[in-house]
Amino acid sequence: MRDKYILTAESVTEGHPDKLCDTIADSVLDACLKGDSSAHVACEVLATAGKVLVAGEISAKIMPDIPSIVCRIIREAGYTGLNYEIEVITHDQSPDIAGAVDGGGLLCAQRGAGDQGIMYGYACSETEELLPLPVVLAHRLTRLLSNARKTGAIRGLGPDGKAQVSVEYVFGLPHRISSVVVSCQHDSDKNVGELRREVVKSVVIPALRELPIDEDTEILINPSGHFVLGGFEADTGLTGRKLMVDTYGGLIPHGG
């Protein structure tokens, strides 16, 4: 084991374009299962400025109103002015895949999966969540950031944002916070200096209570400066691109 090393994890808010696409896909699945508990759903979402494409293989007795789901999720994330062209391209699941999933052929006595993947995971004693500390801290930062926007604790915040935490380990144990990066969307008239002070006070310090920042911790709040344009208007979103955010923050291999 190395005497000293640094592990980094990131998290994103619900208004991040990739996370929005994940939420739309998850919501399509939920709607399909609500109408048909035996539905088979493989849903992918690609979105950019003014355009949302929902595609995949869906076999369900009741097909949900996917465009309305898209609009609802974008609105609930905190965006207004839903001026999007929504295109839905879906078809039934392949009969070959359906045969394997439903227990045909060699799997006649079993139910199978329509895809395969290789995932690694573990539990650890660093946190109550049994997850590595950098992952827990990164998610806490984005939760507090979203809460500050919704409650008005920090005025002028937008839905898009992300956070990254680097923890220095000594002999396998968390020792100190090496660096913190928080990027958050904001109104055009928001003073960036004021925003940075508010984020440190209302987000960074409360989030890192188990392992507080010290005089050598590098804290970067909106390091690129202004972050006014967010969501699909600023960056293309795609389902599955934040798998590391949803699991171990890049600390373990994850593939599909």
PDB file of C-alpha atoms in Angstrom:
ATOM      1  CA  MET A   1       0.000   0.000   0.000  1.00  0.00           C
ATOM      2  CA  ARG A   2       1.272   3.475  -0.830  1.00  0.00           C
ATOM      3  CA  ASP A   3       1.926   5.667   2.231  1.00  0.00           C
ATOM      4  CA  LYS A   4       0.150   8.685   0.717  1.00  0.00           C
ATOM      5  CA  TYR A   5      -2.180   9.089  -2.272  1.00  0.00           C
ATOM      6  CA  ILE A   6      -5.173  11.137  -3.442  1.00  0.00           C
ATOM      7  CA  LEU A   7      -8.597   9.835  -4.546  1.00  0.00           C
ATOM      8  CA  THR A   8     -11.057  12.049  -6.426  1.00  0.00           C
ATOM      9  CA  ALA A   9     -14.807  11.764  -7.028  1.00  0.00           C
ATOM     10  CA  GLU A  10     -17.368  13.993  -8.699  1.00  0.00           C
ATOM     11  CA  SER A  11     -21.119  14.550  -8.578  1.00  0.00           C
ATOM     12  CA  VAL A  12     -23.617  16.547 -10.637  1.00  0.00           C
ATOM     13  CA  THR A  13     -26.896  18.301  -9.865  1.00  0.00           C
ATOM     14  CA  GLU A  14     -30.297  17.349 -11.294  1.00  0.00           C
ATOM     15  CA  GLY A  15     -29.995  20.145 -13.857  1.00  0.00           C
ATOM     16  CA  HIS A  16     -26.802  18.798 -15.438  1.00  0.00           C
ATOM     17  CA  PRO A  17     -27.557  17.805 -19.064  1.00  0.00           C
ATOM     18  CA  ASP A  18     -26.350  14.207 -18.712  1.00  0.00           C
ATOM     19  CA  LYS A  19     -28.257  13.726 -15.468  1.00  0.00           C
ATOM     20  CA  LEU A  20     -31.379  15.205 -17.067  1.00  0.00           C
ATOM     21  CA  CYS A  21     -31.155  12.562 -19.801  1.00  0.00           C
ATOM     22  CA  ASP A  22     -30.771   9.818 -17.181  1.00  0.00           C
ATOM     23  CA  THR A  23     -33.809  11.123 -15.315  1.00  0.00           C
ATOM     24  CA  ILE A  24     -35.920  11.246 -18.470  1.00  0.00           C
ATOM     25  CA  ALA A  25     -34.990   7.638 -19.324  1.00  0.00           C
ATOM     26  CA  ASP A  26     -35.701   6.488 -15.755  1.00  0.00           C
ATOM     27  CA  SER A  27     -39.069   8.261 -15.822  1.00  0.00           C
ATOM     28  CA  VAL A  28     -40.029   6.589 -19.110  1.00  0.00           C
ATOM     29  CA  LEU A  29     -39.226   3.238 -17.494  1.00  0.00           C
ATOM     30  CA  ASP A  30     -41.313   4.093 -14.422  1.00  0.00           C
ATOM     31  CA  ALA A  31     -44.265   5.113 -16.600  1.00  0.00           C
ATOM     32  CA  CYS A  32     -44.061   1.908 -18.634  1.00  0.00           C
ATOM     33  CA  LEU A  33     -43.948  -0.281 -15.532  1.00  0.00           C
ATOM     34  CA  LYS A  34     -46.857   1.620 -14.006  1.00  0.00           C
ATOM     35  CA  GLY A  35     -49.040   0.620 -16.941  1.00  0.00           C
ATOM     36  CA  ASP A  36     -47.505  -2.821 -17.452  1.00  0.00           C
ATOM     37  CA  SER A  37     -45.472  -4.499 -14.712  1.00  0.00           C
ATOM     38  CA  SER A  38     -44.000  -6.911 -17.270  1.00  0.00           C
ATOM     39  CA  ALA A  39     -42.843  -4.196 -19.684  1.00  0.00           C
ATOM     40  CA  HIS A  40     -39.360  -4.441 -21.187  1.00  0.00           C
ATOM     41  CA  VAL A  41     -37.703  -1.052 -21.571  1.00  0.00           C
ATOM     42  CA  ALA A  42     -34.348   0.002 -22.968  1.00  0.00           C
ATOM     43  CA  CYS A  43     -34.469   3.796 -23.246  1.00  0.00           C
ATOM     44  CA  GLU A  44     -31.725   6.192 -24.317  1.00  0.00           C
ATOM     45  CA  VAL A  45     -31.900   9.977 -24.443  1.00  0.00           C
ATOM     46  CA  LEU A  46     -29.792  12.495 -26.379  1.00  0.00           C
ATOM     47  CA  ALA A  47     -30.461  16.194 -25.926  1.00  0.00           C
ATOM     48  CA  THR A  48     -28.993  19.479 -27.094  1.00  0.00           C
ATOM     49  CA  ALA A  49     -30.157  23.062 -27.542  1.00  0.00           C
ATOM     50  CA  GLY A  50     -33.786  22.950 -28.685  1.00  0.00           C
ATOM     51  CA  LYS A  51     -33.855  19.186 -29.358  1.00  0.00           C
ATOM     52  CA  VAL A  52     -34.508  16.058 -27.302  1.00  0.00           C
ATOM     53  CA  LEU A  53     -34.321  12.613 -28.883  1.00  0.00           C
ATOM     54  CA  VAL A  54     -35.728   9.603 -27.020  1.00  0.00           C
ATOM     55  CA  ALA A  55     -34.931   6.234 -28.603  1.00  0.00           C
ATOM     56  CA  GLY A  56     -34.828   2.584 -27.677  1.00  0.00           C
ATOM     57  CA  GLU A  57     -36.633  -0.717 -27.518  1.00  0.00           C
ATOM     58  CA  ILE A  58     -39.871  -0.647 -25.546  1.00  0.00           C
ATOM     59  CA  SER A  59     -42.360  -3.519 -25.279  1.00  0.00           C
ATOM     60  CA  ALA A  60     -45.289  -2.448 -23.116  1.00  0.00           C
ATOM     61  CA  LYS A  61     -49.037  -2.952 -23.139  1.00  0.00           C
ATOM     62  CA  ILE A  62     -49.557   0.764 -22.487  1.00  0.00           C
ATOM     63  CA  MET A  63     -47.142   3.204 -24.119  1.00  0.00           C
ATOM     64  CA  PRO A  64     -46.768   6.362 -22.005  1.00  0.00           C
ATOM     65  CA  ASP A  65     -46.876   9.910 -23.371  1.00  0.00           C
ATOM     66  CA  ILE A  66     -43.105  10.312 -23.677  1.00  0.00           C
ATOM     67  CA  PRO A  67     -43.070  13.977 -24.856  1.00  0.00           C
ATOM     68  CA  SER A  68     -45.050  15.009 -21.777  1.00  0.00           C
ATOM     69  CA  ILE A  69     -42.598  13.109 -19.577  1.00  0.00           C
ATOM     70  CA  VAL A  70     -39.683  14.965 -21.185  1.00  0.00           C
ATOM     71  CA  CYS A  71     -41.299  18.358 -20.597  1.00  0.00           C
ATOM     72  CA  ARG A  72     -42.187  17.502 -16.993  1.00  0.00           C
ATOM     73  CA  ILE A  73     -38.687  16.368 -16.090  1.00  0.00           C
ATOM     74  CA  ILE A  74     -37.039  19.435 -17.612  1.00  0.00           C
ATOM     75  CA  ARG A  75     -39.500  21.690 -15.798  1.00  0.00           C
ATOM     76  CA  GLU A  76     -39.063  19.885 -12.460  1.00  0.00           C
ATOM     77  CA  ALA A  77     -35.295  20.231 -12.765  1.00  0.00           C
ATOM     78  CA  GLY A  78     -35.747  23.995 -12.642  1.00  0.00           C
ATOM     79  CA  TYR A  79     -35.745  25.098 -16.269  1.00  0.00           C
ATOM     80  CA  THR A  80     -38.445  27.297 -17.777  1.00  0.00           C
ATOM     81  CA  GLY A  81     -39.253  28.160 -21.383  1.00  0.00           C
ATOM     82  CA  LEU A  82     -39.620  24.594 -22.640  1.00  0.00           C
ATOM     83  CA  ASN A  83     -39.037  25.344 -26.306  1.00  0.00           C
ATOM     84  CA  TYR A  84     -37.844  21.910 -27.402  1.00  0.00           C
ATOM     85  CA  GLU A  85     -38.469  19.751 -30.431  1.00  0.00           C
ATOM     86  CA  ILE A  86     -39.044  16.275 -28.992  1.00  0.00           C
ATOM     87  CA  GLU A  87     -38.540  13.265 -31.238  1.00  0.00           C
ATOM     88  CA  VAL A  88     -39.436   9.743 -30.095  1.00  0.00           C
ATOM     89  CA  ILE A  89     -38.008   6.769 -31.996  1.00  0.00           C
ATOM     90  CA  THR A  90     -38.854   3.470 -30.322  1.00  0.00           C
ATOM     91  CA  HIS A  91     -39.666  -0.055 -31.429  1.00  0.00           C
ATOM     92  CA  ASP A  92     -40.457  -3.385 -29.809  1.00  0.00           C
ATOM     93  CA  GLN A  93     -37.715  -5.437 -28.257  1.00  0.00           C
ATOM     94  CA  SER A  94     -35.970  -7.846 -30.630  1.00  0.00           C
ATOM     95  CA  PRO A  95     -37.659 -11.270 -30.580  1.00  0.00           C
ATOM     96  CA  ASP A  96     -34.246 -12.877 -30.132  1.00  0.00           C
ATOM     97  CA  ILE A  97     -33.533 -10.805 -27.028  1.00  0.00           C
ATOM     98  CA  ALA A  98     -37.095 -11.260 -25.784  1.00  0.00           C
ATOM     99  CA  GLY A  99     -36.718 -15.038 -26.111  1.00  0.00           C
ATOM    100  CA  ALA A 100     -33.628 -15.002 -23.918  1.00  0.00           C
ATOM    101  CA  VAL A 101     -35.139 -12.642 -21.360  1.00  0.00           C
ATOM    102  CA  ASP A 102     -38.437 -14.529 -21.124  1.00  0.00           C
ATOM    103  CA  GLY A 103     -36.780 -17.904 -20.665  1.00  0.00           C
ATOM    104  CA  GLY A 104     -36.791 -19.441 -24.120  1.00  0.00           C
ATOM    105  CA  GLY A 105     -34.202 -21.792 -25.588  1.00  0.00           C
ATOM    106  CA  LEU A 106     -31.468 -22.840 -23.174  1.00  0.00           C
ATOM    107  CA  LEU A 107     -32.956 -20.603 -20.475  1.00  0.00           C
ATOM    108  CA  CYS A 108     -36.355 -22.286 -20.542  1.00  0.00           C
ATOM    109  CA  ALA A 109     -36.540 -22.495 -16.743  1.00  0.00           C
ATOM    110  CA  GLN A 110     -35.056 -19.070 -16.021  1.00  0.00           C
ATOM    111  CA  ARG A 111     -35.489 -15.383 -16.673  1.00  0.00           C
ATOM    112  CA  GLY A 112     -32.492 -13.685 -18.180  1.00  0.00           C
ATOM    113  CA  ALA A 113     -31.208 -10.160 -18.773  1.00  0.00           C
ATOM    114  CA  GLY A 114     -31.381  -8.362 -22.094  1.00  0.00           C
ATOM    115  CA  ASP A 115     -27.801  -7.150 -21.809  1.00  0.00           C
ATOM    116  CA  GLN A 116     -24.629  -7.873 -19.917  1.00  0.00           C
ATOM    117  CA  GLY A 117     -22.118  -5.793 -18.042  1.00  0.00           C
ATOM    118  CA  ILE A 118     -19.133  -6.014 -15.732  1.00  0.00           C
ATOM    119  CA  MET A 119     -19.312  -3.995 -12.532  1.00  0.00           C
ATOM    120  CA  TYR A 120     -17.115  -3.875  -9.463  1.00  0.00           C
ATOM    121  CA  GLY A 121     -18.140  -2.697  -6.015  1.00  0.00           C
ATOM    122  CA  TYR A 122     -17.314  -2.921  -2.357  1.00  0.00           C
ATOM    123  CA  ALA A 123     -18.395  -1.671   1.032  1.00  0.00           C
ATOM    124  CA  CYS A 124     -15.984   0.197   3.278  1.00  0.00           C
ATOM    125  CA  SER A 125     -16.011   1.608   6.807  1.00  0.00           C
ATOM    126  CA  GLU A 126     -15.060   5.175   5.858  1.00  0.00           C
ATOM    127  CA  THR A 127     -18.661   6.453   5.980  1.00  0.00           C
ATOM    128  CA  GLU A 128     -22.100   5.485   7.310  1.00  0.00           C
ATOM    129  CA  GLU A 129     -23.141   4.924   3.700  1.00  0.00           C
ATOM    130  CA  LEU A 130     -20.377   2.270   3.427  1.00  0.00           C
ATOM    131  CA  LEU A 131     -19.015   4.157   0.426  1.00  0.00           C
ATOM    132  CA  PRO A 132     -15.626   5.824  -0.068  1.00  0.00           C
ATOM    133  CA  LEU A 133     -15.458   9.268   1.541  1.00  0.00           C
ATOM    134  CA  PRO A 134     -14.757  11.231  -1.688  1.00  0.00           C
ATOM    135  CA  VAL A 135     -17.964   9.849  -3.250  1.00  0.00           C
ATOM    136  CA  VAL A 136     -20.092  10.750  -0.218  1.00  0.00           C
ATOM    137  CA  LEU A 137     -18.619  14.249   0.015  1.00  0.00           C
ATOM    138  CA  ALA A 138     -19.086  14.967  -3.687  1.00  0.00           C
ATOM    139  CA  HIS A 139     -22.764  13.978  -3.536  1.00  0.00           C
ATOM    140  CA  ARG A 140     -23.258  16.006  -0.376  1.00  0.00           C
ATOM    141  CA  LEU A 141     -21.848  19.084  -2.104  1.00  0.00           C
ATOM    142  CA  THR A 142     -24.300  18.847  -4.995  1.00  0.00           C
ATOM    143  CA  ARG A 143     -27.237  18.097  -2.679  1.00  0.00           C
ATOM    144  CA  LEU A 144     -26.479  21.169  -0.597  1.00  0.00           C
ATOM    145  CA  LEU A 145     -25.994  23.223  -3.752  1.00  0.00           C
ATOM    146  CA  SER A 146     -29.415  22.182  -5.051  1.00  0.00           C
ATOM    147  CA  ASN A 147     -30.962  22.810  -1.645  1.00  0.00           C
ATOM    148  CA  ALA A 148     -29.450  26.302  -1.522  1.00  0.00           C
ATOM    149  CA  ARG A 149     -31.057  27.058  -4.899  1.00  0.00           C
ATOM    150  CA  LYS A 150     -34.483  25.681  -3.985  1.00  0.00           C
ATOM    151  CA  THR A 151     -34.672  27.312  -0.549  1.00  0.00           C
ATOM    152  CA  GLY A 152     -33.229  30.643  -1.684  1.00  0.00           C
ATOM    153  CA  ALA A 153     -30.308  30.370   0.735  1.00  0.00           C
ATOM    154  CA  ILE A 154     -28.175  31.410  -2.233  1.00  0.00           C
ATOM    155  CA  ARG A 155     -30.098  33.633  -4.605  1.00  0.00           C
ATOM    156  CA  GLY A 156     -29.470  33.592  -8.341  1.00  0.00           C
ATOM    157  CA  LEU A 157     -28.433  29.947  -8.675  1.00  0.00           C
ATOM    158  CA  GLY A 158     -29.416  27.896 -11.732  1.00  0.00           C
ATOM    159  CA  PRO A 159     -30.186  24.144 -11.935  1.00  0.00           C
ATOM    160  CA  ASP A 160     -26.923  23.073 -13.597  1.00  0.00           C
ATOM    161  CA  GLY A 161     -23.886  22.314 -11.496  1.00  0.00           C
ATOM    162  CA  LYS A 162     -21.215  19.842 -10.491  1.00  0.00           C
ATOM    163  CA  ALA A 163     -18.692  19.218  -7.740  1.00  0.00           C
ATOM    164  CA  GLN A 164     -15.401  17.398  -7.357  1.00  0.00           C
ATOM    165  CA  VAL A 165     -13.583  16.427  -4.170  1.00  0.00           C
ATOM    166  CA  SER A 166     -10.023  15.163  -3.783  1.00  0.00           C
ATOM    167  CA  VAL A 167      -9.166  13.417  -0.502  1.00  0.00           C
ATOM    168  CA  GLU A 168      -5.606  12.741   0.595  1.00  0.00           C
ATOM    169  CA  TYR A 169      -5.129   9.322   2.178  1.00  0.00           C
ATOM    170  CA  VAL A 170      -2.296   8.331   4.521  1.00  0.00           C
ATOM    171  CA  PHE A 171      -1.711   4.619   5.118  1.00  0.00           C
ATOM    172  CA  GLY A 172      -5.113   3.811   3.634  1.00  0.00           C
ATOM    173  CA  LEU A 173      -7.150   6.242   5.748  1.00  0.00           C
ATOM    174  CA  PRO A 174      -8.655   9.650   4.805  1.00  0.00           C
ATOM    175  CA  HIS A 175      -6.318  12.318   6.155  1.00  0.00           C
ATOM    176  CA  ARG A 176      -7.337  15.687   4.681  1.00  0.00           C
ATOM    177  CA  ILE A 177      -9.201  17.433   1.873  1.00  0.00           C
ATOM    178  CA  SER A 178      -6.718  18.234  -0.861  1.00  0.00           C
ATOM    179  CA  SER A 179      -9.039  20.210  -3.143  1.00  0.00           C
ATOM    180  CA  VAL A 180     -12.678  21.072  -3.770  1.00  0.00           C
ATOM    181  CA  VAL A 181     -14.168  22.238  -7.055  1.00  0.00           C
ATOM    182  CA  VAL A 182     -17.757  23.505  -7.343  1.00  0.00           C
ATOM    183  CA  SER A 183     -19.217  24.856 -10.583  1.00  0.00           C
ATOM    184  CA  CYS A 184     -22.745  26.264 -10.443  1.00  0.00           C
ATOM    185  CA  GLN A 185     -24.991  27.977 -12.955  1.00  0.00           C
ATOM    186  CA  HIS A 186     -26.109  31.468 -11.947  1.00  0.00           C
ATOM    187  CA  ASP A 187     -28.081  34.500 -13.122  1.00  0.00           C
ATOM    188  CA  SER A 188     -26.292  36.902 -15.439  1.00  0.00           C
ATOM    189  CA  ASP A 189     -26.388  39.711 -12.870  1.00  0.00           C
ATOM    190  CA  LYS A 190     -25.031  37.575 -10.021  1.00  0.00           C
ATOM    191  CA  ASN A 191     -21.717  38.824  -8.674  1.00  0.00           C
ATOM    192  CA  VAL A 192     -19.252  35.940  -8.998  1.00  0.00           C
ATOM    193  CA  GLY A 193     -17.214  37.041  -5.983  1.00  0.00           C
ATOM    194  CA  GLU A 194     -20.331  37.093  -3.826  1.00  0.00           C
ATOM    195  CA  LEU A 195     -21.379  33.712  -5.242  1.00  0.00           C
ATOM    196  CA  ARG A 196     -18.050  32.172  -4.295  1.00  0.00           C
ATOM    197  CA  ARG A 197     -18.301  33.407  -0.714  1.00  0.00           C
ATOM    198  CA  GLU A 198     -21.880  32.133  -0.399  1.00  0.00           C
ATOM    199  CA  VAL A 199     -21.039  28.699  -1.801  1.00  0.00           C
ATOM    200  CA  VAL A 200     -18.130  28.271   0.601  1.00  0.00           C
ATOM    201  CA  LYS A 201     -20.311  29.267   3.567  1.00  0.00           C
ATOM    202  CA  SER A 202     -23.549  27.436   2.681  1.00  0.00           C
ATOM    203  CA  VAL A 203     -22.243  24.448   0.730  1.00  0.00           C
ATOM    204  CA  VAL A 204     -18.539  23.659   1.117  1.00  0.00           C
ATOM    205  CA  ILE A 205     -18.077  24.058   4.874  1.00  0.00           C
ATOM    206  CA  PRO A 206     -21.283  22.167   5.877  1.00  0.00           C
ATOM    207  CA  ALA A 207     -20.609  19.379   3.363  1.00  0.00           C
ATOM    208  CA  LEU A 208     -17.115  18.681   4.648  1.00  0.00           C
ATOM    209  CA  ARG A 209     -17.883  18.510   8.357  1.00  0.00           C
ATOM    210  CA  GLU A 210     -16.271  15.069   8.879  1.00  0.00           C
ATOM    211  CA  LEU A 211     -13.005  16.142   7.305  1.00  0.00           C
ATOM    212  CA  PRO A 212     -12.884  19.963   7.348  1.00  0.00           C
ATOM    213  CA  ILE A 213     -10.853  22.022   4.928  1.00  0.00           C
ATOM    214  CA  ASP A 214      -7.509  23.323   6.148  1.00  0.00           C
ATOM    215  CA  GLU A 215      -5.273  26.233   5.182  1.00  0.00           C
ATOM    216  CA  ASP A 216      -3.703  24.198   2.380  1.00  0.00           C
ATOM    217  CA  THR A 217      -6.982  22.963   0.844  1.00  0.00           C
ATOM    218  CA  GLU A 218      -7.471  24.352  -2.651  1.00  0.00           C
ATOM    219  CA  ILE A 219     -11.037  25.635  -3.069  1.00  0.00           C
ATOM    220  CA  LEU A 220     -12.188  26.500  -6.575  1.00  0.00           C
ATOM    221  CA  ILE A 221     -15.699  27.921  -7.059  1.00  0.00           C
ATOM    222  CA  ASN A 222     -16.627  28.526 -10.713  1.00  0.00           C
ATOM    223  CA  PRO A 223     -12.935  28.558 -11.664  1.00  0.00           C
ATOM    224  CA  SER A 224     -13.745  29.375 -15.295  1.00  0.00           C
ATOM    225  CA  GLY A 225     -15.654  32.502 -14.240  1.00  0.00           C
ATOM    226  CA  HIS A 226     -19.225  33.082 -15.353  1.00  0.00           C
ATOM    227  CA  PHE A 227     -21.568  30.092 -15.744  1.00  0.00           C
ATOM    228  CA  VAL A 228     -24.818  31.650 -16.975  1.00  0.00           C
ATOM    229  CA  LEU A 229     -25.898  29.273 -19.740  1.00  0.00           C
ATOM    230  CA  GLY A 230     -26.598  25.749 -18.489  1.00  0.00           C
ATOM    231  CA  GLY A 231     -28.432  22.529 -19.237  1.00  0.00           C
ATOM    232  CA  PHE A 232     -29.064  21.480 -22.815  1.00  0.00           C
ATOM    233  CA  GLU A 233     -28.532  25.045 -24.033  1.00  0.00           C
ATOM    234  CA  ALA A 234     -24.897  24.885 -22.967  1.00  0.00           C
ATOM    235  CA  ASP A 235     -23.900  21.259 -23.444  1.00  0.00           C
ATOM    236  CA  THR A 236     -25.199  18.084 -25.043  1.00  0.00           C
ATOM    237  CA  GLY A 237     -26.688  15.545 -22.658  1.00  0.00           C
ATOM    238  CA  LEU A 238     -26.541  11.766 -23.053  1.00  0.00           C
ATOM    239  CA  THR A 239     -27.796   8.844 -20.963  1.00  0.00           C
ATOM    240  CA  GLY A 240     -25.160   6.692 -19.291  1.00  0.00           C
ATOM    241  CA  ARG A 241     -22.373   9.238 -19.422  1.00  0.00           C
ATOM    242  CA  LYS A 242     -22.397   9.744 -15.654  1.00  0.00           C
ATOM    243  CA  LEU A 243     -22.128   6.085 -14.615  1.00  0.00           C
ATOM    244  CA  MET A 244     -19.149   6.935 -12.438  1.00  0.00           C
ATOM    245  CA  VAL A 245     -21.122   9.656 -10.665  1.00  0.00           C
ATOM    246  CA  ASP A 246     -23.866   7.135  -9.913  1.00  0.00           C
ATOM    247  CA  THR A 247     -21.500   4.543  -8.469  1.00  0.00           C
ATOM    248  CA  TYR A 248     -18.014   5.069  -7.037  1.00  0.00           C
ATOM    249  CA  GLY A 249     -16.983   8.331  -8.636  1.00  0.00           C
ATOM    250  CA  GLY A 250     -14.357   6.709 -10.857  1.00  0.00           C
ATOM    251  CA  LEU A 251     -12.607   4.955  -7.979  1.00  0.00           C
ATOM    252  CA  ILE A 252     -13.275   1.484  -9.391  1.00  0.00           C
ATOM    253  CA  PRO A 253     -13.559  -0.004 -12.921  1.00  0.00           C
ATOM    254  CA  HIS A 254     -17.031   0.184 -14.434  1.00  0.00           C
ATOM    255  CA  GLY A 255     -17.984  -1.002 -17.871  1.00  0.00           C
ATOM    256  CA  GLY A 256     -20.839  -2.389 -19.915  1.00  0.00           C
TER     257      GLY A 256
END
